[in-house]
């Protein structure tokens, strides 16, 4: 139900170029952030909010400003110098703060929301009296110890120069992230792990619980045992060692000794990437060429189709906070196995709506896969329980209401506007 209280102006800073912004500006969409697109759509149905969305784009050659579908949009360009530094993994994220402050002063919001800690948006709190809410996503300082996954030793890592550059860039941005934690007061998250990371750097901060909105395509899809391919595993990932795909491939090799027909499909990895090359060599060494498929980047409808066809969905990461791909699988009802790391145990109740395994333990993962594949009633129980838990926690209207209540409470705590 829409509120009749005073309309408030909320200014978002986001890391991705929304699809409708990409269409309007002809800039390439940067991918990710789908939960924010879905939340923005839910907020448009309310009469108590005015929303503006700002992003800094490496692809933008000029500033864009326009009104579309009830929302004000700003796209800010990077300087040529910062673009060069970014390509070298040395970008100065604080350089985005000044043009962002100009938007704050121009649009005059009641509250600023910085989605994520890794870019410079959270430093705005030092420069404005407008209250700033930091929405916690991936936390770089928590991810850094797991960056290399199972790749140990200096000489092994030297084989991956792009990853070394990315590791160095993450270290630089993690230092900035600590400052974001320290200079802000208001934060929102959704897991015990992200709350503990906040407590580590700012024990006096005020924390709000805010789930994410899921895309309707996942909420409206429905997995069934009859409709899936027996013994098939699906995983969606990105080309980073910390995603643990090597552990999943090792688990497949172990599983196939007892379940010879087991197969694995992986979405999201470009095979020409360093991680892709590493996985190709691993697959050849384990003689799994006939049982592993790399699907590349998939559209939303293609991901939904893969989830409906899979017998089991696996997220084998060494670290995650609140992985959307796992919750999307649970929304569809695909029986899910995930590593017990970071924020995942806050989202998956092992034995009730899925199974957890010890991070990096391929034998434990293989046995979990075997049990789930050989027990149809367990798979159905997990499917029904996961769909129910996701539907309750990730209702779009409820989350939009929660976001509004959080913003109003912060404005009140901050002394009003």
mmCIF file of C-alpha atoms in Angstrom:
data_model
loop_
_atom_site.group_PDB
_atom_site.id
_atom_site.type_symbol
_atom_site.label_atom_id
_atom_site.label_comp_id
_atom_site.label_asym_id
_atom_site.label_seq_id
_atom_site.Cartn_x
_atom_site.Cartn_y
_atom_site.Cartn_z
ATOM 1 C CA UNK A 1 0.000 0.000 0.000
ATOM 2 C CA UNK A 2 1.380 3.418 -0.928
ATOM 3 C CA UNK A 3 2.153 5.813 1.864
ATOM 4 C CA UNK A 4 0.438 9.196 2.161
ATOM 5 C CA UNK A 5 3.255 10.760 4.175
ATOM 6 C CA UNK A 6 5.523 13.498 2.809
ATOM 7 C CA UNK A 7 7.338 12.636 -0.397
ATOM 8 C CA UNK A 8 11.097 12.310 0.099
ATOM 9 C CA UNK A 9 13.866 12.791 -2.433
ATOM 10 C CA UNK A 10 16.335 9.905 -2.620
ATOM 11 C CA UNK A 11 19.555 10.191 -4.631
ATOM 12 C CA UNK A 12 21.226 6.880 -5.490
ATOM 13 C CA UNK A 13 24.843 6.384 -6.536
ATOM 14 C CA UNK A 14 25.281 3.062 -8.327
ATOM 15 C CA UNK A 15 28.167 1.191 -9.966
ATOM 16 C CA UNK A 16 26.330 0.008 -13.090
ATOM 17 C CA UNK A 17 24.708 1.635 -16.108
ATOM 18 C CA UNK A 18 21.033 0.653 -15.958
ATOM 19 C CA UNK A 19 19.636 -0.903 -19.179
ATOM 20 C CA UNK A 20 17.264 1.997 -19.859
ATOM 21 C CA UNK A 21 20.141 4.441 -19.364
ATOM 22 C CA UNK A 22 22.234 2.469 -21.839
ATOM 23 C CA UNK A 23 19.420 2.645 -24.384
ATOM 24 C CA UNK A 24 18.969 6.391 -23.890
ATOM 25 C CA UNK A 25 22.678 7.309 -24.025
ATOM 26 C CA UNK A 26 23.954 4.547 -26.364
ATOM 27 C CA UNK A 27 26.518 3.676 -23.688
ATOM 28 C CA UNK A 28 27.280 -0.016 -23.145
ATOM 29 C CA UNK A 29 25.368 -1.483 -20.182
ATOM 30 C CA UNK A 30 27.874 -2.414 -17.492
ATOM 31 C CA UNK A 31 25.940 -5.447 -16.301
ATOM 32 C CA UNK A 32 25.151 -6.450 -12.732
ATOM 33 C CA UNK A 33 23.057 -4.472 -10.297
ATOM 34 C CA UNK A 34 19.808 -6.099 -11.441
ATOM 35 C CA UNK A 35 18.423 -5.949 -7.906
ATOM 36 C CA UNK A 36 18.726 -2.155 -8.036
ATOM 37 C CA UNK A 37 16.925 -1.993 -11.373
ATOM 38 C CA UNK A 38 14.134 -4.088 -9.841
ATOM 39 C CA UNK A 39 14.013 -1.957 -6.674
ATOM 40 C CA UNK A 40 13.862 1.248 -8.737
ATOM 41 C CA UNK A 41 10.886 -0.208 -10.606
ATOM 42 C CA UNK A 42 9.156 -1.034 -7.308
ATOM 43 C CA UNK A 43 9.763 2.503 -6.005
ATOM 44 C CA UNK A 44 8.173 3.995 -9.141
ATOM 45 C CA UNK A 45 4.849 2.524 -8.072
ATOM 46 C CA UNK A 46 4.856 4.621 -4.900
ATOM 47 C CA UNK A 47 3.602 8.179 -4.442
ATOM 48 C CA UNK A 48 5.887 9.062 -1.505
ATOM 49 C CA UNK A 49 9.267 9.164 -3.262
ATOM 50 C CA UNK A 50 11.232 11.029 -5.918
ATOM 51 C CA UNK A 51 14.234 9.034 -7.136
ATOM 52 C CA UNK A 52 17.401 10.038 -8.967
ATOM 53 C CA UNK A 53 20.145 7.620 -10.039
ATOM 54 C CA UNK A 54 23.773 8.594 -10.657
ATOM 55 C CA UNK A 55 26.594 6.510 -12.095
ATOM 56 C CA UNK A 56 30.155 7.288 -13.161
ATOM 57 C CA UNK A 57 30.928 5.580 -16.466
ATOM 58 C CA UNK A 58 34.315 4.872 -17.999
ATOM 59 C CA UNK A 59 32.603 4.819 -21.406
ATOM 60 C CA UNK A 60 30.971 8.262 -21.116
ATOM 61 C CA UNK A 61 32.666 11.106 -22.967
ATOM 62 C CA UNK A 62 30.354 13.743 -21.489
ATOM 63 C CA UNK A 63 27.825 14.252 -18.709
ATOM 64 C CA UNK A 64 24.267 13.057 -19.341
ATOM 65 C CA UNK A 65 21.180 14.219 -17.477
ATOM 66 C CA UNK A 66 17.585 13.250 -18.326
ATOM 67 C CA UNK A 67 14.232 12.203 -16.866
ATOM 68 C CA UNK A 68 12.861 8.802 -17.840
ATOM 69 C CA UNK A 69 10.011 6.665 -16.493
ATOM 70 C CA UNK A 70 9.568 8.813 -13.404
ATOM 71 C CA UNK A 71 13.283 8.839 -12.495
ATOM 72 C CA UNK A 72 16.028 11.447 -12.920
ATOM 73 C CA UNK A 73 19.264 9.996 -14.294
ATOM 74 C CA UNK A 74 22.813 11.367 -14.263
ATOM 75 C CA UNK A 75 25.805 9.767 -15.994
ATOM 76 C CA UNK A 76 29.169 11.307 -15.162
ATOM 77 C CA UNK A 77 32.322 10.785 -17.246
ATOM 78 C CA UNK A 78 35.742 9.825 -15.913
ATOM 79 C CA UNK A 79 38.724 12.032 -16.689
ATOM 80 C CA UNK A 80 41.155 10.745 -19.310
ATOM 81 C CA UNK A 81 43.842 10.518 -16.607
ATOM 82 C CA UNK A 82 41.639 8.400 -14.362
ATOM 83 C CA UNK A 83 40.687 6.153 -17.270
ATOM 84 C CA UNK A 84 44.390 5.542 -17.878
ATOM 85 C CA UNK A 85 44.989 4.810 -14.195
ATOM 86 C CA UNK A 86 42.007 2.452 -14.166
ATOM 87 C CA UNK A 87 43.433 0.397 -17.023
ATOM 88 C CA UNK A 88 46.620 0.034 -14.981
ATOM 89 C CA UNK A 89 44.694 -0.985 -11.884
ATOM 90 C CA UNK A 90 45.607 2.282 -10.161
ATOM 91 C CA UNK A 91 42.399 4.331 -10.405
ATOM 92 C CA UNK A 92 41.945 7.030 -7.756
ATOM 93 C CA UNK A 93 38.334 6.396 -6.757
ATOM 94 C CA UNK A 94 38.235 9.557 -4.640
ATOM 95 C CA UNK A 95 38.448 11.576 -7.879
ATOM 96 C CA UNK A 96 34.776 10.867 -8.576
ATOM 97 C CA UNK A 97 33.657 12.585 -5.383
ATOM 98 C CA UNK A 98 33.765 16.203 -6.577
ATOM 99 C CA UNK A 99 31.472 15.783 -9.631
ATOM 100 C CA UNK A 100 29.176 13.624 -7.498
ATOM 101 C CA UNK A 101 28.980 16.384 -4.898
ATOM 102 C CA UNK A 102 27.903 18.781 -7.651
ATOM 103 C CA UNK A 103 24.930 16.503 -8.395
ATOM 104 C CA UNK A 104 24.028 16.382 -4.687
ATOM 105 C CA UNK A 105 24.040 20.169 -4.488
ATOM 106 C CA UNK A 106 22.099 20.491 -7.738
ATOM 107 C CA UNK A 107 19.380 17.885 -7.059
ATOM 108 C CA UNK A 108 19.057 18.693 -3.314
ATOM 109 C CA UNK A 109 18.017 15.266 -1.950
ATOM 110 C CA UNK A 110 16.729 14.447 1.518
ATOM 111 C CA UNK A 111 19.096 11.468 1.611
ATOM 112 C CA UNK A 112 21.963 10.036 -0.455
ATOM 113 C CA UNK A 113 22.329 6.261 -0.898
ATOM 114 C CA UNK A 114 25.681 4.851 -1.990
ATOM 115 C CA UNK A 115 25.196 1.329 -3.313
ATOM 116 C CA UNK A 116 28.503 -0.367 -2.564
ATOM 117 C CA UNK A 117 31.682 0.573 -0.711
ATOM 118 C CA UNK A 118 34.298 -0.037 -3.399
ATOM 119 C CA UNK A 119 33.939 3.251 -5.321
ATOM 120 C CA UNK A 120 34.319 6.765 -3.979
ATOM 121 C CA UNK A 121 30.644 7.599 -3.475
ATOM 122 C CA UNK A 122 30.697 6.909 0.256
ATOM 123 C CA UNK A 123 33.240 9.701 0.793
ATOM 124 C CA UNK A 124 30.463 12.217 0.107
ATOM 125 C CA UNK A 125 29.600 12.040 3.809
ATOM 126 C CA UNK A 126 32.695 14.171 4.503
ATOM 127 C CA UNK A 127 31.509 16.946 2.185
ATOM 128 C CA UNK A 128 27.757 17.341 2.671
ATOM 129 C CA UNK A 129 25.306 17.680 5.539
ATOM 130 C CA UNK A 130 22.815 15.472 3.677
ATOM 131 C CA UNK A 131 22.590 12.074 5.427
ATOM 132 C CA UNK A 132 24.323 9.252 3.535
ATOM 133 C CA UNK A 133 23.318 5.588 3.639
ATOM 134 C CA UNK A 134 25.897 3.001 2.524
ATOM 135 C CA UNK A 135 24.365 -0.175 1.101
ATOM 136 C CA UNK A 136 26.811 -3.034 1.653
ATOM 137 C CA UNK A 137 27.480 -5.315 -1.305
ATOM 138 C CA UNK A 138 30.744 -7.160 -1.818
ATOM 139 C CA UNK A 139 33.250 -6.031 0.823
ATOM 140 C CA UNK A 140 36.733 -5.762 -0.616
ATOM 141 C CA UNK A 141 38.597 -6.034 2.673
ATOM 142 C CA UNK A 142 36.717 -9.234 3.403
ATOM 143 C CA UNK A 143 37.322 -10.602 -0.101
ATOM 144 C CA UNK A 144 41.048 -9.865 -0.390
ATOM 145 C CA UNK A 145 42.318 -12.843 1.675
ATOM 146 C CA UNK A 146 40.431 -15.172 -0.703
ATOM 147 C CA UNK A 147 41.326 -13.436 -3.981
ATOM 148 C CA UNK A 148 43.545 -16.244 -5.298
ATOM 149 C CA UNK A 149 41.288 -19.119 -4.309
ATOM 150 C CA UNK A 150 43.342 -22.311 -4.509
ATOM 151 C CA UNK A 151 46.235 -20.708 -6.448
ATOM 152 C CA UNK A 152 49.069 -20.720 -3.921
ATOM 153 C CA UNK A 153 52.712 -19.690 -4.199
ATOM 154 C CA UNK A 154 54.270 -16.693 -5.910
ATOM 155 C CA UNK A 155 55.483 -18.560 -8.987
ATOM 156 C CA UNK A 156 52.038 -20.071 -9.611
ATOM 157 C CA UNK A 157 50.423 -16.644 -9.414
ATOM 158 C CA UNK A 158 52.969 -15.053 -11.762
ATOM 159 C CA UNK A 159 51.355 -17.058 -14.576
ATOM 160 C CA UNK A 160 48.328 -14.745 -14.323
ATOM 161 C CA UNK A 161 49.465 -11.117 -14.899
ATOM 162 C CA UNK A 162 45.940 -9.738 -15.395
ATOM 163 C CA UNK A 163 44.865 -11.246 -12.105
ATOM 164 C CA UNK A 164 47.901 -9.719 -10.409
ATOM 165 C CA UNK A 165 46.825 -6.325 -11.736
ATOM 166 C CA UNK A 166 43.269 -6.915 -10.507
ATOM 167 C CA UNK A 167 44.579 -7.997 -7.103
ATOM 168 C CA UNK A 168 46.655 -4.819 -6.852
ATOM 169 C CA UNK A 169 43.640 -2.710 -7.862
ATOM 170 C CA UNK A 170 41.496 -4.407 -5.217
ATOM 171 C CA UNK A 171 44.121 -3.674 -2.562
ATOM 172 C CA UNK A 172 44.101 0.014 -3.486
ATOM 173 C CA UNK A 173 40.309 0.205 -3.449
ATOM 174 C CA UNK A 174 40.166 -1.727 -0.170
ATOM 175 C CA UNK A 175 42.158 1.049 1.525
ATOM 176 C CA UNK A 176 39.580 3.561 0.290
ATOM 177 C CA UNK A 177 36.804 1.255 1.477
ATOM 178 C CA UNK A 178 38.143 1.366 5.053
ATOM 179 C CA UNK A 179 37.772 5.140 4.955
ATOM 180 C CA UNK A 180 34.196 4.790 3.683
ATOM 181 C CA UNK A 181 33.437 2.561 6.674
ATOM 182 C CA UNK A 182 35.019 4.999 9.097
ATOM 183 C CA UNK A 183 33.471 8.313 7.935
ATOM 184 C CA UNK A 184 29.889 7.086 7.572
ATOM 185 C CA UNK A 185 27.300 6.367 10.228
ATOM 186 C CA UNK A 186 24.404 4.636 8.428
ATOM 187 C CA UNK A 187 24.693 1.282 6.652
ATOM 188 C CA UNK A 188 22.340 -1.357 5.297
ATOM 189 C CA UNK A 189 23.031 -5.009 4.561
ATOM 190 C CA UNK A 190 21.426 -8.414 4.669
ATOM 191 C CA UNK A 191 23.786 -10.923 6.281
ATOM 192 C CA UNK A 192 25.491 -11.536 9.598
ATOM 193 C CA UNK A 193 28.806 -11.489 7.747
ATOM 194 C CA UNK A 194 28.424 -7.987 6.276
ATOM 195 C CA UNK A 195 27.267 -6.732 9.672
ATOM 196 C CA UNK A 196 30.384 -8.259 11.261
ATOM 197 C CA UNK A 197 32.628 -6.598 8.652
ATOM 198 C CA UNK A 198 31.001 -3.265 9.485
ATOM 199 C CA UNK A 199 31.481 -3.906 13.207
ATOM 200 C CA UNK A 200 35.178 -4.556 12.570
ATOM 201 C CA UNK A 201 35.770 -1.116 11.048
ATOM 202 C CA UNK A 202 33.030 0.988 12.660
ATOM 203 C CA UNK A 203 31.458 -0.538 15.786
ATOM 204 C CA UNK A 204 29.414 2.631 16.421
ATOM 205 C CA UNK A 205 27.622 2.508 13.045
ATOM 206 C CA UNK A 206 23.848 2.109 12.717
ATOM 207 C CA UNK A 207 22.919 -1.003 10.689
ATOM 208 C CA UNK A 208 19.635 -1.650 8.845
ATOM 209 C CA UNK A 209 18.542 -4.971 7.358
ATOM 210 C CA UNK A 210 17.426 -4.630 3.724
ATOM 211 C CA UNK A 211 16.919 -7.675 1.457
ATOM 212 C CA UNK A 212 17.307 -7.361 -2.295
ATOM 213 C CA UNK A 213 14.567 -7.350 -4.900
ATOM 214 C CA UNK A 214 14.725 -10.229 -7.383
ATOM 215 C CA UNK A 215 13.792 -10.024 -11.032
ATOM 216 C CA UNK A 216 10.277 -11.247 -11.754
ATOM 217 C CA UNK A 217 11.594 -13.780 -14.273
ATOM 218 C CA UNK A 218 13.096 -15.800 -11.415
ATOM 219 C CA UNK A 219 10.172 -15.375 -9.039
ATOM 220 C CA UNK A 220 7.743 -16.548 -11.732
ATOM 221 C CA UNK A 221 9.741 -19.586 -12.907
ATOM 222 C CA UNK A 222 9.265 -22.997 -11.343
ATOM 223 C CA UNK A 223 11.695 -25.937 -11.197
ATOM 224 C CA UNK A 224 10.315 -29.465 -11.183
ATOM 225 C CA UNK A 225 11.978 -32.841 -10.841
ATOM 226 C CA UNK A 226 10.181 -34.052 -13.962
ATOM 227 C CA UNK A 227 11.366 -31.083 -16.003
ATOM 228 C CA UNK A 228 15.064 -31.208 -15.077
ATOM 229 C CA UNK A 229 17.870 -33.218 -16.680
ATOM 230 C CA UNK A 230 18.935 -35.999 -14.277
ATOM 231 C CA UNK A 231 22.495 -35.793 -12.920
ATOM 232 C CA UNK A 232 23.048 -32.291 -14.362
ATOM 233 C CA UNK A 233 24.821 -29.532 -12.414
ATOM 234 C CA UNK A 234 24.638 -25.830 -13.229
ATOM 235 C CA UNK A 235 26.698 -22.938 -11.844
ATOM 236 C CA UNK A 236 26.787 -19.240 -12.714
ATOM 237 C CA UNK A 237 30.042 -17.469 -11.960
ATOM 238 C CA UNK A 238 32.575 -14.840 -13.042
ATOM 239 C CA UNK A 239 36.220 -15.226 -14.134
ATOM 240 C CA UNK A 240 37.816 -14.853 -10.702
ATOM 241 C CA UNK A 241 39.731 -17.459 -8.734
ATOM 242 C CA UNK A 242 37.844 -16.652 -5.534
ATOM 243 C CA UNK A 243 34.645 -18.001 -7.153
ATOM 244 C CA UNK A 244 35.896 -21.542 -6.489
ATOM 245 C CA UNK A 245 35.039 -23.069 -9.873
ATOM 246 C CA UNK A 246 38.183 -25.213 -9.630
ATOM 247 C CA UNK A 247 36.770 -26.813 -6.482
ATOM 248 C CA UNK A 248 33.534 -27.625 -8.332
ATOM 249 C CA UNK A 249 35.437 -29.269 -11.201
ATOM 250 C CA UNK A 250 37.472 -31.338 -8.723
ATOM 251 C CA UNK A 251 34.200 -32.362 -7.070
ATOM 252 C CA UNK A 252 32.785 -33.420 -10.441
ATOM 253 C CA UNK A 253 35.784 -35.693 -11.019
ATOM 254 C CA UNK A 254 35.189 -37.342 -7.637
ATOM 255 C CA UNK A 255 31.433 -37.580 -8.203
ATOM 256 C CA UNK A 256 31.765 -39.289 -11.574
ATOM 257 C CA UNK A 257 33.515 -42.264 -9.955
ATOM 258 C CA UNK A 258 30.156 -43.075 -8.298
ATOM 259 C CA UNK A 259 27.788 -41.289 -10.705
ATOM 260 C CA UNK A 260 29.376 -41.637 -14.173
ATOM 261 C CA UNK A 261 26.635 -39.726 -15.966
ATOM 262 C CA UNK A 262 27.022 -36.487 -13.969
ATOM 263 C CA UNK A 263 27.578 -33.371 -16.104
ATOM 264 C CA UNK A 264 28.392 -29.727 -15.377
ATOM 265 C CA UNK A 265 27.351 -26.549 -17.218
ATOM 266 C CA UNK A 266 28.977 -23.238 -16.263
ATOM 267 C CA UNK A 267 27.671 -19.807 -17.225
ATOM 268 C CA UNK A 268 29.504 -16.502 -17.062
ATOM 269 C CA UNK A 269 33.152 -17.310 -17.857
ATOM 270 C CA UNK A 270 34.915 -16.206 -21.013
ATOM 271 C CA UNK A 271 37.220 -19.034 -22.002
ATOM 272 C CA UNK A 272 39.877 -16.604 -23.227
ATOM 273 C CA UNK A 273 40.227 -15.202 -19.703
ATOM 274 C CA UNK A 274 43.061 -16.298 -17.419
ATOM 275 C CA UNK A 275 40.638 -18.160 -15.193
ATOM 276 C CA UNK A 276 39.082 -19.807 -18.262
ATOM 277 C CA UNK A 277 42.491 -21.038 -19.385
ATOM 278 C CA UNK A 278 43.255 -22.360 -15.915
ATOM 279 C CA UNK A 279 39.967 -24.282 -15.869
ATOM 280 C CA UNK A 280 40.506 -25.694 -19.368
ATOM 281 C CA UNK A 281 43.851 -27.141 -18.301
ATOM 282 C CA UNK A 282 42.297 -28.593 -15.150
ATOM 283 C CA UNK A 283 39.478 -30.222 -17.142
ATOM 284 C CA UNK A 284 41.966 -31.765 -19.592
ATOM 285 C CA UNK A 285 44.116 -33.079 -16.745
ATOM 286 C CA UNK A 286 41.085 -34.704 -15.096
ATOM 287 C CA UNK A 287 39.779 -36.050 -18.452
ATOM 288 C CA UNK A 288 36.432 -34.267 -18.064
ATOM 289 C CA UNK A 289 36.203 -32.722 -21.551
ATOM 290 C CA UNK A 290 33.057 -34.688 -22.377
ATOM 291 C CA UNK A 291 31.226 -33.729 -19.180
ATOM 292 C CA UNK A 292 31.819 -29.957 -18.737
ATOM 293 C CA UNK A 293 30.237 -27.215 -20.869
ATOM 294 C CA UNK A 294 31.111 -23.512 -20.729
ATOM 295 C CA UNK A 295 28.088 -21.478 -21.793
ATOM 296 C CA UNK A 296 29.585 -17.971 -21.734
ATOM 297 C CA UNK A 297 27.427 -15.001 -20.765
ATOM 298 C CA UNK A 298 23.711 -15.781 -20.743
ATOM 299 C CA UNK A 299 20.614 -13.602 -20.954
ATOM 300 C CA UNK A 300 18.118 -13.607 -18.095
ATOM 301 C CA UNK A 301 15.790 -15.977 -19.941
ATOM 302 C CA UNK A 302 18.700 -18.314 -20.718
ATOM 303 C CA UNK A 303 19.739 -18.403 -17.064
ATOM 304 C CA UNK A 304 16.164 -19.210 -16.055
ATOM 305 C CA UNK A 305 16.101 -22.045 -18.595
ATOM 306 C CA UNK A 306 19.375 -23.465 -17.256
ATOM 307 C CA UNK A 307 18.039 -23.325 -13.692
ATOM 308 C CA UNK A 308 14.850 -25.129 -14.677
ATOM 309 C CA UNK A 309 16.796 -27.860 -16.484
ATOM 310 C CA UNK A 310 19.477 -28.424 -13.823
ATOM 311 C CA UNK A 311 19.210 -31.238 -11.298
ATOM 312 C CA UNK A 312 21.356 -29.204 -8.867
ATOM 313 C CA UNK A 313 22.675 -25.637 -8.665
ATOM 314 C CA UNK A 314 26.085 -25.062 -7.027
ATOM 315 C CA UNK A 315 27.831 -21.934 -5.773
ATOM 316 C CA UNK A 316 31.370 -22.992 -4.743
ATOM 317 C CA UNK A 317 32.867 -19.579 -3.878
ATOM 318 C CA UNK A 318 35.641 -19.054 -1.370
ATOM 319 C CA UNK A 319 33.886 -15.862 -0.236
ATOM 320 C CA UNK A 320 30.540 -14.179 -0.913
ATOM 321 C CA UNK A 321 28.319 -11.739 0.900
ATOM 322 C CA UNK A 322 24.808 -12.085 -0.538
ATOM 323 C CA UNK A 323 25.133 -13.797 -3.933
ATOM 324 C CA UNK A 324 22.169 -12.917 -6.120
ATOM 325 C CA UNK A 325 22.762 -15.904 -8.387
ATOM 326 C CA UNK A 326 22.197 -18.276 -5.468
ATOM 327 C CA UNK A 327 18.992 -16.550 -4.378
ATOM 328 C CA UNK A 328 17.760 -16.557 -7.988
ATOM 329 C CA UNK A 329 18.312 -20.324 -8.130
ATOM 330 C CA UNK A 330 16.427 -20.721 -4.858
ATOM 331 C CA UNK A 331 13.605 -18.534 -6.208
ATOM 332 C CA UNK A 332 13.218 -20.848 -9.199
ATOM 333 C CA UNK A 333 13.362 -23.795 -6.798
ATOM 334 C CA UNK A 334 16.491 -25.446 -8.199
ATOM 335 C CA UNK A 335 17.960 -27.605 -5.379
ATOM 336 C CA UNK A 336 21.017 -25.672 -4.224
ATOM 337 C CA UNK A 337 24.398 -26.542 -2.697
ATOM 338 C CA UNK A 338 26.700 -23.714 -1.569
ATOM 339 C CA UNK A 339 29.935 -23.185 0.305
ATOM 340 C CA UNK A 340 29.551 -22.178 3.955
ATOM 341 C CA UNK A 341 31.354 -18.856 3.652
ATOM 342 C CA UNK A 342 30.692 -15.154 4.241
ATOM 343 C CA UNK A 343 27.005 -14.273 4.185
ATOM 344 C CA UNK A 344 25.769 -17.494 2.549
ATOM 345 C CA UNK A 345 24.777 -19.197 5.858
ATOM 346 C CA UNK A 346 22.478 -16.218 6.542
ATOM 347 C CA UNK A 347 20.628 -16.977 3.303
ATOM 348 C CA UNK A 348 20.618 -20.771 3.068
ATOM 349 C CA UNK A 349 19.557 -22.960 5.993
ATOM 350 C CA UNK A 350 21.502 -26.190 5.436
ATOM 351 C CA UNK A 351 19.310 -29.268 5.552
ATOM 352 C CA UNK A 352 16.138 -27.209 5.185
ATOM 353 C CA UNK A 353 16.262 -25.278 1.910
ATOM 354 C CA UNK A 354 19.627 -26.452 0.555
ATOM 355 C CA UNK A 355 22.998 -27.899 1.578
ATOM 356 C CA UNK A 356 26.230 -26.243 2.692
ATOM 357 C CA UNK A 357 29.738 -27.683 2.374
ATOM 358 C CA UNK A 358 33.041 -26.565 3.850
ATOM 359 C CA UNK A 359 34.690 -23.940 1.674
ATOM 360 C CA UNK A 360 37.175 -25.511 -0.769
ATOM 361 C CA UNK A 361 36.318 -29.099 0.270
ATOM 362 C CA UNK A 362 35.742 -30.876 -3.050
ATOM 363 C CA UNK A 363 35.109 -34.262 -1.404
ATOM 364 C CA UNK A 364 32.348 -32.838 0.786
ATOM 365 C CA UNK A 365 30.818 -31.093 -2.235
ATOM 366 C CA UNK A 366 30.962 -34.310 -4.289
ATOM 367 C CA UNK A 367 29.169 -36.277 -1.578
ATOM 368 C CA UNK A 368 26.525 -33.547 -1.203
ATOM 369 C CA UNK A 369 25.913 -33.711 -4.962
ATOM 370 C CA UNK A 370 25.621 -37.498 -4.849
ATOM 371 C CA UNK A 371 23.117 -37.412 -1.974
ATOM 372 C CA UNK A 372 20.947 -34.801 -3.661
ATOM 373 C CA UNK A 373 21.002 -36.542 -7.042
ATOM 374 C CA UNK A 374 20.094 -39.909 -5.534
ATOM 375 C CA UNK A 375 17.303 -38.669 -3.256
ATOM 376 C CA UNK A 376 14.410 -37.174 -5.299
ATOM 377 C CA UNK A 377 12.311 -36.502 -2.193
ATOM 378 C CA UNK A 378 15.145 -34.447 -0.655
ATOM 379 C CA UNK A 379 15.502 -32.450 -3.890
ATOM 380 C CA UNK A 380 11.761 -31.723 -3.922
ATOM 381 C CA UNK A 381 11.785 -30.705 -0.235
ATOM 382 C CA UNK A 382 14.673 -28.298 -0.819
ATOM 383 C CA UNK A 383 12.940 -26.889 -3.901
ATOM 384 C CA UNK A 384 9.673 -26.191 -2.094
ATOM 385 C CA UNK A 385 11.369 -24.768 1.002
ATOM 386 C CA UNK A 386 13.701 -22.485 -0.950
ATOM 387 C CA UNK A 387 10.890 -21.042 -3.079
ATOM 388 C CA UNK A 388 8.839 -20.354 0.046
ATOM 389 C CA UNK A 389 11.702 -18.693 1.949
ATOM 390 C CA UNK A 390 12.674 -16.500 -1.018
ATOM 391 C CA UNK A 391 9.087 -15.458 -1.754
ATOM 392 C CA UNK A 392 8.657 -14.323 1.859
ATOM 393 C CA UNK A 393 11.918 -12.382 2.132
ATOM 394 C CA UNK A 394 12.240 -10.924 -1.366
ATOM 395 C CA UNK A 395 8.774 -9.532 -2.074
ATOM 396 C CA UNK A 396 9.362 -6.353 -4.176
ATOM 397 C CA UNK A 397 6.677 -4.186 -2.549
ATOM 398 C CA UNK A 398 7.794 -5.185 0.934
ATOM 399 C CA UNK A 399 11.433 -4.400 0.160
ATOM 400 C CA UNK A 400 10.506 -1.039 -1.361
ATOM 401 C CA UNK A 401 8.600 -0.276 1.853
ATOM 402 C CA UNK A 402 11.622 -1.348 3.930
ATOM 403 C CA UNK A 403 13.906 0.929 1.896
ATOM 404 C CA UNK A 404 11.571 3.864 2.416
ATOM 405 C CA UNK A 405 11.332 3.182 6.168
ATOM 406 C CA UNK A 406 15.132 2.989 6.397
ATOM 407 C CA UNK A 407 15.549 6.291 4.574
ATOM 408 C CA UNK A 408 12.929 8.038 6.718
ATOM 409 C CA UNK A 409 14.501 6.723 9.923
ATOM 410 C CA UNK A 410 17.947 7.963 8.877
ATOM 411 C CA UNK A 411 16.577 11.410 7.990
ATOM 412 C CA UNK A 412 14.973 11.501 11.425
ATOM 413 C CA UNK A 413 18.157 10.356 13.192
ATOM 414 C CA UNK A 414 20.131 12.925 11.229
ATOM 415 C CA UNK A 415 17.897 15.737 12.459
ATOM 416 C CA UNK A 416 15.574 16.068 9.460
ATOM 417 C CA UNK A 417 15.891 18.278 6.408
#
